[in-house]
Short mmCIF file of C-alpha atoms in Angstrom, two decimals:
data_model
loop_
_atom_site.label_atom_id
_atom_site.label_comp_id
_atom_site.label_asym_id
_atom_site.label_seq_id
_atom_site.Cartn_x
_atom_site.Cartn_y
_atom_site.Cartn_z
CA UNK X 1 0.00 0.00 0.00
CA UNK X 2 1.54 3.30 -1.07
CA UNK X 3 -0.44 5.83 0.91
CA UNK X 4 -1.54 5.33 4.51
CA UNK X 5 -4.94 6.30 5.91
CA UNK X 6 -6.57 6.28 2.50
CA UNK X 7 -10.04 7.37 3.59
CA UNK X 8 -9.22 9.89 6.28
CA UNK X 9 -11.68 8.21 8.65
CA UNK X 10 -12.10 4.94 10.50
CA UNK X 11 -15.69 5.38 11.66
CA UNK X 12 -17.95 2.61 10.39
CA UNK X 13 -21.17 4.36 9.41
CA UNK X 14 -23.05 1.42 7.96
CA UNK X 15 -23.05 -2.34 7.54
CA UNK X 16 -24.73 -3.42 4.30
CA UNK X 17 -26.26 -6.87 4.01
CA UNK X 18 -27.50 -8.52 0.81
CA UNK X 19 -30.76 -10.44 1.23
CA UNK X 20 -33.08 -12.35 -1.09
CA UNK X 21 -36.37 -11.30 0.44
CA UNK X 22 -36.21 -7.93 2.14
CA UNK X 23 -39.76 -8.03 3.48
CA UNK X 24 -39.22 -11.30 5.31
CA UNK X 25 -35.74 -10.44 6.54
CA UNK X 26 -36.76 -6.97 7.68
CA UNK X 27 -39.48 -8.53 9.82
CA UNK X 28 -36.99 -10.95 11.41
CA UNK X 29 -34.63 -8.14 12.29
CA UNK X 30 -37.44 -5.91 13.51
CA UNK X 31 -38.63 -8.62 15.90
CA UNK X 32 -35.11 -9.50 16.95
CA UNK X 33 -34.28 -5.87 17.73
CA UNK X 34 -37.70 -5.00 19.10
CA UNK X 35 -38.42 -2.20 16.64
CA UNK X 36 -41.02 -1.46 13.99
CA UNK X 37 -40.43 -3.06 10.59
CA UNK X 38 -39.04 -0.23 8.45
CA UNK X 39 -40.37 0.44 4.93
CA UNK X 40 -38.42 -1.10 2.04
CA UNK X 41 -37.99 1.29 -0.85
CA UNK X 42 -36.52 0.95 -4.33
CA UNK X 43 -33.48 3.01 -5.27
CA UNK X 44 -34.02 5.59 -8.02
CA UNK X 45 -34.12 4.64 -11.69
CA UNK X 46 -30.89 5.05 -13.69
CA UNK X 47 -31.95 8.38 -15.24
CA UNK X 48 -32.12 9.92 -11.79
CA UNK X 49 -29.50 7.85 -9.95
CA UNK X 50 -27.00 7.86 -12.86
CA UNK X 51 -25.96 4.39 -11.73
CA UNK X 52 -22.66 3.20 -13.17
CA UNK X 53 -21.48 -0.36 -12.66
CA UNK X 54 -18.04 -1.34 -13.94
CA UNK X 55 -17.87 1.92 -15.86
CA UNK X 56 -21.13 1.54 -17.77
CA UNK X 57 -24.62 2.86 -17.08
CA UNK X 58 -26.82 0.16 -15.50
CA UNK X 59 -30.57 0.04 -14.97
CA UNK X 60 -29.90 -1.95 -11.78
CA UNK X 61 -31.93 -1.04 -8.73
CA UNK X 62 -32.28 -2.47 -5.26
CA UNK X 63 -34.87 -2.43 -2.53
CA UNK X 64 -33.42 -0.99 0.68
CA UNK X 65 -34.44 -1.03 4.34
CA UNK X 66 -32.59 0.62 7.20
CA UNK X 67 -32.24 -0.11 10.90
CA UNK X 68 -30.76 2.29 13.42
CA UNK X 69 -28.21 0.23 15.33
CA UNK X 70 -27.09 2.88 17.76
CA UNK X 71 -23.95 4.40 16.32
CA UNK X 72 -24.33 2.89 12.89
CA UNK X 73 -26.93 1.95 10.34
CA UNK X 74 -27.80 -1.55 9.21
CA UNK X 75 -28.82 -1.61 5.55
CA UNK X 76 -30.67 -4.55 4.03
CA UNK X 77 -30.35 -4.74 0.24
CA UNK X 78 -32.47 -6.85 -2.11
CA UNK X 79 -31.01 -6.49 -5.62
CA UNK X 80 -32.99 -6.71 -8.84
CA UNK X 81 -31.80 -8.85 -11.78
CA UNK X 82 -29.74 -6.19 -13.56
CA UNK X 83 -25.94 -6.04 -13.31
CA UNK X 84 -24.75 -4.45 -10.08
CA UNK X 85 -22.33 -5.07 -7.24
CA UNK X 86 -25.39 -6.16 -5.23
CA UNK X 87 -26.53 -8.74 -7.79
CA UNK X 88 -22.97 -9.97 -8.28
CA UNK X 89 -22.60 -10.49 -4.54
CA UNK X 90 -25.85 -12.43 -4.25
CA UNK X 91 -24.99 -14.66 -7.23
CA UNK X 92 -21.41 -15.32 -6.14
CA UNK X 93 -21.59 -15.35 -2.33
CA UNK X 94 -25.27 -15.61 -1.41
CA UNK X 95 -26.76 -13.51 1.34
CA UNK X 96 -24.47 -11.80 3.83
CA UNK X 97 -22.34 -8.74 4.51
CA UNK X 98 -21.76 -6.78 1.30
CA UNK X 99 -20.01 -3.69 2.55
CA UNK X 100 -18.82 -1.71 5.51
CA UNK X 101 -19.42 1.97 4.86
CA UNK X 102 -17.51 5.10 5.71
CA UNK X 103 -18.65 8.66 5.17
CA UNK X 104 -15.85 10.67 3.57
CA UNK X 105 -15.57 14.40 3.13
CA UNK X 106 -13.83 14.39 -0.24
CA UNK X 107 -15.30 11.57 -2.30
CA UNK X 108 -13.55 12.42 -5.56
CA UNK X 109 -10.18 12.62 -3.84
CA UNK X 110 -10.75 9.46 -1.85
CA UNK X 111 -11.78 7.52 -4.95
CA UNK X 112 -8.65 8.76 -6.74
CA UNK X 113 -6.35 7.82 -3.86
CA UNK X 114 -7.90 4.39 -3.56
CA UNK X 115 -7.73 3.76 -7.29
CA UNK X 116 -4.07 4.84 -7.27
CA UNK X 117 -3.55 2.21 -4.60
CA UNK X 118 -5.11 -0.65 -6.55
CA UNK X 119 -8.69 -0.42 -5.29
CA UNK X 120 -10.86 0.35 -8.31
CA UNK X 121 -14.25 1.98 -8.30
CA UNK X 122 -16.83 -0.66 -9.17
CA UNK X 123 -20.13 1.14 -8.79
CA UNK X 124 -21.36 4.63 -8.12
CA UNK X 125 -24.66 6.46 -8.12
CA UNK X 126 -26.53 9.39 -6.69
CA UNK X 127 -29.56 9.56 -4.46
CA UNK X 128 -31.56 12.23 -2.70
CA UNK X 129 -29.14 13.73 -0.22
CA UNK X 130 -25.90 12.20 -1.39
CA UNK X 131 -23.91 9.92 -3.61
CA UNK X 132 -21.98 6.73 -3.07
CA UNK X 133 -19.03 4.87 -4.50
CA UNK X 134 -18.27 1.20 -3.94
CA UNK X 135 -14.52 0.61 -4.03
CA UNK X 136 -13.20 -2.88 -4.69
CA UNK X 137 -10.30 -3.64 -2.35
CA UNK X 138 -10.03 -7.28 -3.40
CA UNK X 139 -6.90 -6.89 -5.51
CA UNK X 140 -4.99 -4.99 -2.89
CA UNK X 141 -5.94 -7.30 -0.05
CA UNK X 142 -5.35 -10.42 -2.13
CA UNK X 143 -1.69 -9.71 -2.07
CA UNK X 144 -1.56 -9.67 1.67
CA UNK X 145 -4.54 -11.78 2.73
CA UNK X 146 -5.89 -13.81 -0.20
CA UNK X 147 -9.24 -14.72 1.30
CA UNK X 148 -10.27 -11.50 2.94
CA UNK X 149 -13.72 -10.55 1.73
CA UNK X 150 -14.92 -8.35 4.52
CA UNK X 151 -13.85 -5.09 2.97
CA UNK X 152 -14.48 -6.43 -0.52
CA UNK X 153 -16.66 -3.46 -1.13
CA UNK X 154 -16.17 -0.26 0.72
CA UNK X 155 -18.92 2.23 0.31
CA UNK X 156 -17.58 5.72 0.58
CA UNK X 157 -20.41 8.15 0.77
CA UNK X 158 -20.25 11.89 0.41
CA UNK X 159 -23.04 13.78 2.03
CA UNK X 160 -23.91 16.76 -0.18
CA UNK C 1 -39.88 -15.62 17.02
CA UNK C 2 -41.68 -15.71 20.36
CA UNK C 3 -40.10 -12.84 22.25
CA UNK C 4 -39.25 -9.48 20.71
CA UNK C 5 -36.11 -7.49 21.43
CA UNK C 6 -34.22 -10.54 22.66
CA UNK C 7 -31.00 -8.80 23.60
CA UNK C 8 -32.31 -5.56 25.06
CA UNK C 9 -29.87 -3.58 22.91
CA UNK C 10 -29.23 -2.80 19.27
CA UNK C 11 -25.82 -1.18 19.58
CA UNK C 12 -23.19 -2.99 17.55
CA UNK C 13 -20.11 -3.01 19.78
CA UNK C 14 -17.81 -5.09 17.63
CA UNK C 15 -17.36 -6.65 14.22
CA UNK C 16 -15.30 -9.85 14.36
CA UNK C 17 -13.38 -11.05 11.31
CA UNK C 18 -11.71 -14.45 10.89
CA UNK C 19 -8.32 -14.29 9.19
CA UNK C 20 -5.62 -16.82 8.34
CA UNK C 21 -2.59 -14.68 9.08
CA UNK C 22 -3.27 -12.06 11.70
CA UNK C 23 0.16 -10.41 11.46
CA UNK C 24 -0.16 -9.77 7.74
CA UNK C 25 -3.79 -8.73 7.87
CA UNK C 26 -3.28 -6.46 10.86
CA UNK C 27 -0.57 -4.64 8.93
CA UNK C 28 -2.89 -4.17 5.94
CA UNK C 29 -5.62 -2.71 8.12
CA UNK C 30 -3.17 -0.55 10.05
CA UNK C 31 -1.87 0.98 6.82
CA UNK C 32 -5.35 1.32 5.38
CA UNK C 33 -6.65 3.08 8.48
CA UNK C 34 -3.46 5.05 9.14
CA UNK C 35 -2.87 3.67 12.63
CA UNK C 36 -0.15 1.69 14.38
CA UNK C 37 -0.32 -2.08 13.94
CA UNK C 38 -1.83 -3.38 17.18
CA UNK C 39 -0.30 -6.33 19.04
CA UNK C 40 -1.83 -9.76 18.36
CA UNK C 41 -2.29 -11.80 21.52
CA UNK C 42 -3.43 -15.35 22.19
CA UNK C 43 -6.60 -15.93 24.18
CA UNK C 44 -6.13 -17.66 27.54
CA UNK C 45 -5.62 -21.40 27.83
CA UNK C 46 -8.67 -23.51 28.61
CA UNK C 47 -7.90 -23.82 32.33
CA UNK C 48 -8.16 -20.05 32.70
CA UNK C 49 -10.69 -19.27 29.94
CA UNK C 50 -12.91 -22.29 30.69
CA UNK C 51 -13.66 -22.42 26.97
CA UNK C 52 -16.69 -24.51 26.05
CA UNK C 53 -17.50 -25.29 22.44
CA UNK C 54 -20.71 -27.19 21.66
CA UNK C 55 -21.08 -28.00 25.34
CA UNK C 56 -17.64 -29.55 25.84
CA UNK C 57 -14.40 -28.09 27.14
CA UNK C 58 -12.05 -27.24 24.25
CA UNK C 59 -8.35 -26.34 24.28
CA UNK C 60 -9.05 -24.03 21.32
CA UNK C 61 -7.39 -20.64 21.35
CA UNK C 62 -7.18 -17.76 18.91
CA UNK C 63 -4.82 -14.89 18.28
CA UNK C 64 -6.68 -11.57 18.50
CA UNK C 65 -5.95 -8.02 17.37
CA UNK C 66 -8.21 -5.01 17.88
CA UNK C 67 -8.75 -1.78 15.96
CA UNK C 68 -10.68 1.19 17.29
CA UNK C 69 -13.15 2.06 14.53
CA UNK C 70 -14.73 5.06 16.15
CA UNK C 71 -17.89 3.84 17.81
CA UNK C 72 -17.07 0.16 17.52
CA UNK C 73 -14.21 -2.25 17.67
CA UNK C 74 -12.87 -4.31 14.79
CA UNK C 75 -11.57 -7.68 15.98
CA UNK C 76 -9.28 -9.82 13.84
CA UNK C 77 -9.26 -13.50 14.86
CA UNK C 78 -6.76 -16.14 13.79
CA UNK C 79 -7.96 -19.50 15.14
CA UNK C 80 -5.71 -22.39 16.11
CA UNK C 81 -6.42 -25.96 14.94
CA UNK C 82 -8.60 -27.04 17.88
CA UNK C 83 -12.42 -27.19 17.63
CA UNK C 84 -14.03 -23.77 18.00
CA UNK C 85 -16.59 -21.54 16.32
CA UNK C 86 -13.61 -19.64 14.87
CA UNK C 87 -11.97 -22.75 13.35
CA UNK C 88 -15.33 -23.99 12.08
CA UNK C 89 -15.94 -20.66 10.34
CA UNK C 90 -12.52 -20.63 8.68
CA UNK C 91 -12.89 -24.22 7.47
CA UNK C 92 -16.46 -23.79 6.21
CA UNK C 93 -16.58 -20.19 4.98
CA UNK C 94 -12.98 -19.00 4.74
CA UNK C 95 -11.94 -15.57 5.95
CA UNK C 96 -14.61 -12.96 6.56
CA UNK C 97 -17.10 -11.59 9.07
CA UNK C 98 -17.64 -14.08 11.91
CA UNK C 99 -19.83 -12.12 14.28
CA UNK C 100 -21.47 -8.85 15.12
CA UNK C 101 -21.21 -8.23 18.84
CA UNK C 102 -23.51 -6.68 21.39
CA UNK C 103 -22.74 -5.94 25.00
CA UNK C 104 -25.60 -7.14 27.20
CA UNK C 105 -26.26 -6.43 30.84
CA UNK C 106 -27.70 -9.80 31.76
CA UNK C 107 -25.78 -12.44 29.88
CA UNK C 108 -27.33 -15.45 31.59
CA UNK C 109 -30.84 -14.16 30.97
CA UNK C 110 -30.08 -13.19 27.38
CA UNK C 111 -28.59 -16.61 26.63
CA UNK C 112 -31.68 -18.26 28.13
CA UNK C 113 -34.08 -16.06 26.13
CA UNK C 114 -32.20 -16.69 22.90
CA UNK C 115 -32.01 -20.43 23.50
CA UNK C 116 -35.74 -20.49 24.24
CA UNK C 117 -36.19 -18.84 20.83
CA UNK C 118 -34.17 -21.39 18.89
CA UNK C 119 -30.76 -19.74 18.98
CA UNK C 120 -28.46 -22.11 20.87
CA UNK C 121 -25.28 -21.23 22.66
CA UNK C 122 -22.35 -22.57 20.65
CA UNK C 123 -19.32 -21.31 22.51
CA UNK C 124 -18.53 -19.45 25.67
CA UNK C 125 -15.47 -18.51 27.67
CA UNK C 126 -14.06 -16.03 30.11
CA UNK C 127 -11.25 -13.54 29.79
CA UNK C 128 -9.70 -10.84 31.91
CA UNK C 129 -12.46 -8.29 32.34
CA UNK C 130 -15.41 -10.22 31.00
CA UNK C 131 -16.95 -13.26 29.42
CA UNK C 132 -18.55 -13.97 26.08
CA UNK C 133 -21.17 -16.22 24.56
CA UNK C 134 -21.55 -16.93 20.86
CA UNK C 135 -25.19 -17.59 20.03
CA UNK C 136 -26.07 -19.44 16.83
CA UNK C 137 -29.01 -17.78 15.11
CA UNK C 138 -28.82 -19.93 12.00
CA UNK C 139 -31.79 -22.15 12.80
CA UNK C 140 -34.07 -19.28 13.63
CA UNK C 141 -33.11 -17.20 10.63
CA UNK C 142 -33.24 -20.17 8.28
CA UNK C 143 -36.97 -20.30 8.63
CA UNK C 144 -37.41 -16.78 7.46
CA UNK C 145 -34.26 -16.12 5.43
CA UNK C 146 -32.52 -19.38 4.52
CA UNK C 147 -29.19 -17.92 3.49
CA UNK C 148 -28.64 -15.25 6.05
CA UNK C 149 -25.22 -15.71 7.61
CA UNK C 150 -24.46 -12.28 8.90
CA UNK C 151 -25.78 -12.82 12.37
CA UNK C 152 -24.75 -16.45 12.29
CA UNK C 153 -22.84 -15.88 15.47
CA UNK C 154 -23.81 -13.19 17.85
CA UNK C 155 -21.33 -12.47 20.53
CA UNK C 156 -23.05 -11.26 23.66
CA UNK C 157 -20.55 -10.00 26.13
CA UNK C 158 -21.10 -9.22 29.76
CA UNK C 159 -18.67 -6.77 31.28
CA UNK C 160 -17.95 -7.88 34.84
#
């Protein structure tokens, strides 16, 4: 790794979990945590979200539900069938942790620094109130720890 | 699920990650986060830790390293060869997220409530300053979300 402290933060803001059936899984978590089942909403369409996956525009969307877990947010993600990091994760790894998210102040700069250090951008999009970028750290971590998948996707989000 | 809000908390205190080589992986995370590489220390031997895995005493130990991630702790775990939830995870799933941890006030009561709701205790032990219990939520979650592995092991810790 060339540059240290690539993101400028170490605060985990969100844990993102890929699920097959968000309605069912949301209810399980709601009961388990003793809270109301949150609504599950679709992400915006590509014209509004400007979703790019592997460098190309993608119509991919996902249904999202959020739980307040004290200091961080738990995000459940049910992907649709179109190409996305979410769909890829479900097809290749099944349900489970997809990303650990950090909120960064300078998203463009952070993406550049990470890409310069062998962690390419794999998906980005916009949404009401912000934008996100999933960075793929697989190549970099493969060198040092071949089977590490935890930080496979790091979601760096810039609040606008 | 019979009882709601089984743990009495929703604050994620720790994310635990199984790794094969804790020295290498700790260095990667230290560089990535811009912090000093923390020491990696073995858990206590069974006579002191009173480690029980699947109801039986086990000599299993693990090498642990901790990172302060703001509001929560990141724990890297390199298991030894003896039977444990850590070793089982490495053999069956490879490296990756092993547990999401919650600190509970009444560990005995929480373990009882979770067991009564189909989430058995799979491993417990003591350490200087506390004790832990890994609860297996697989059976319960399988009914509603067959492939959910994220909360496969929930580590409920009682600070003493």
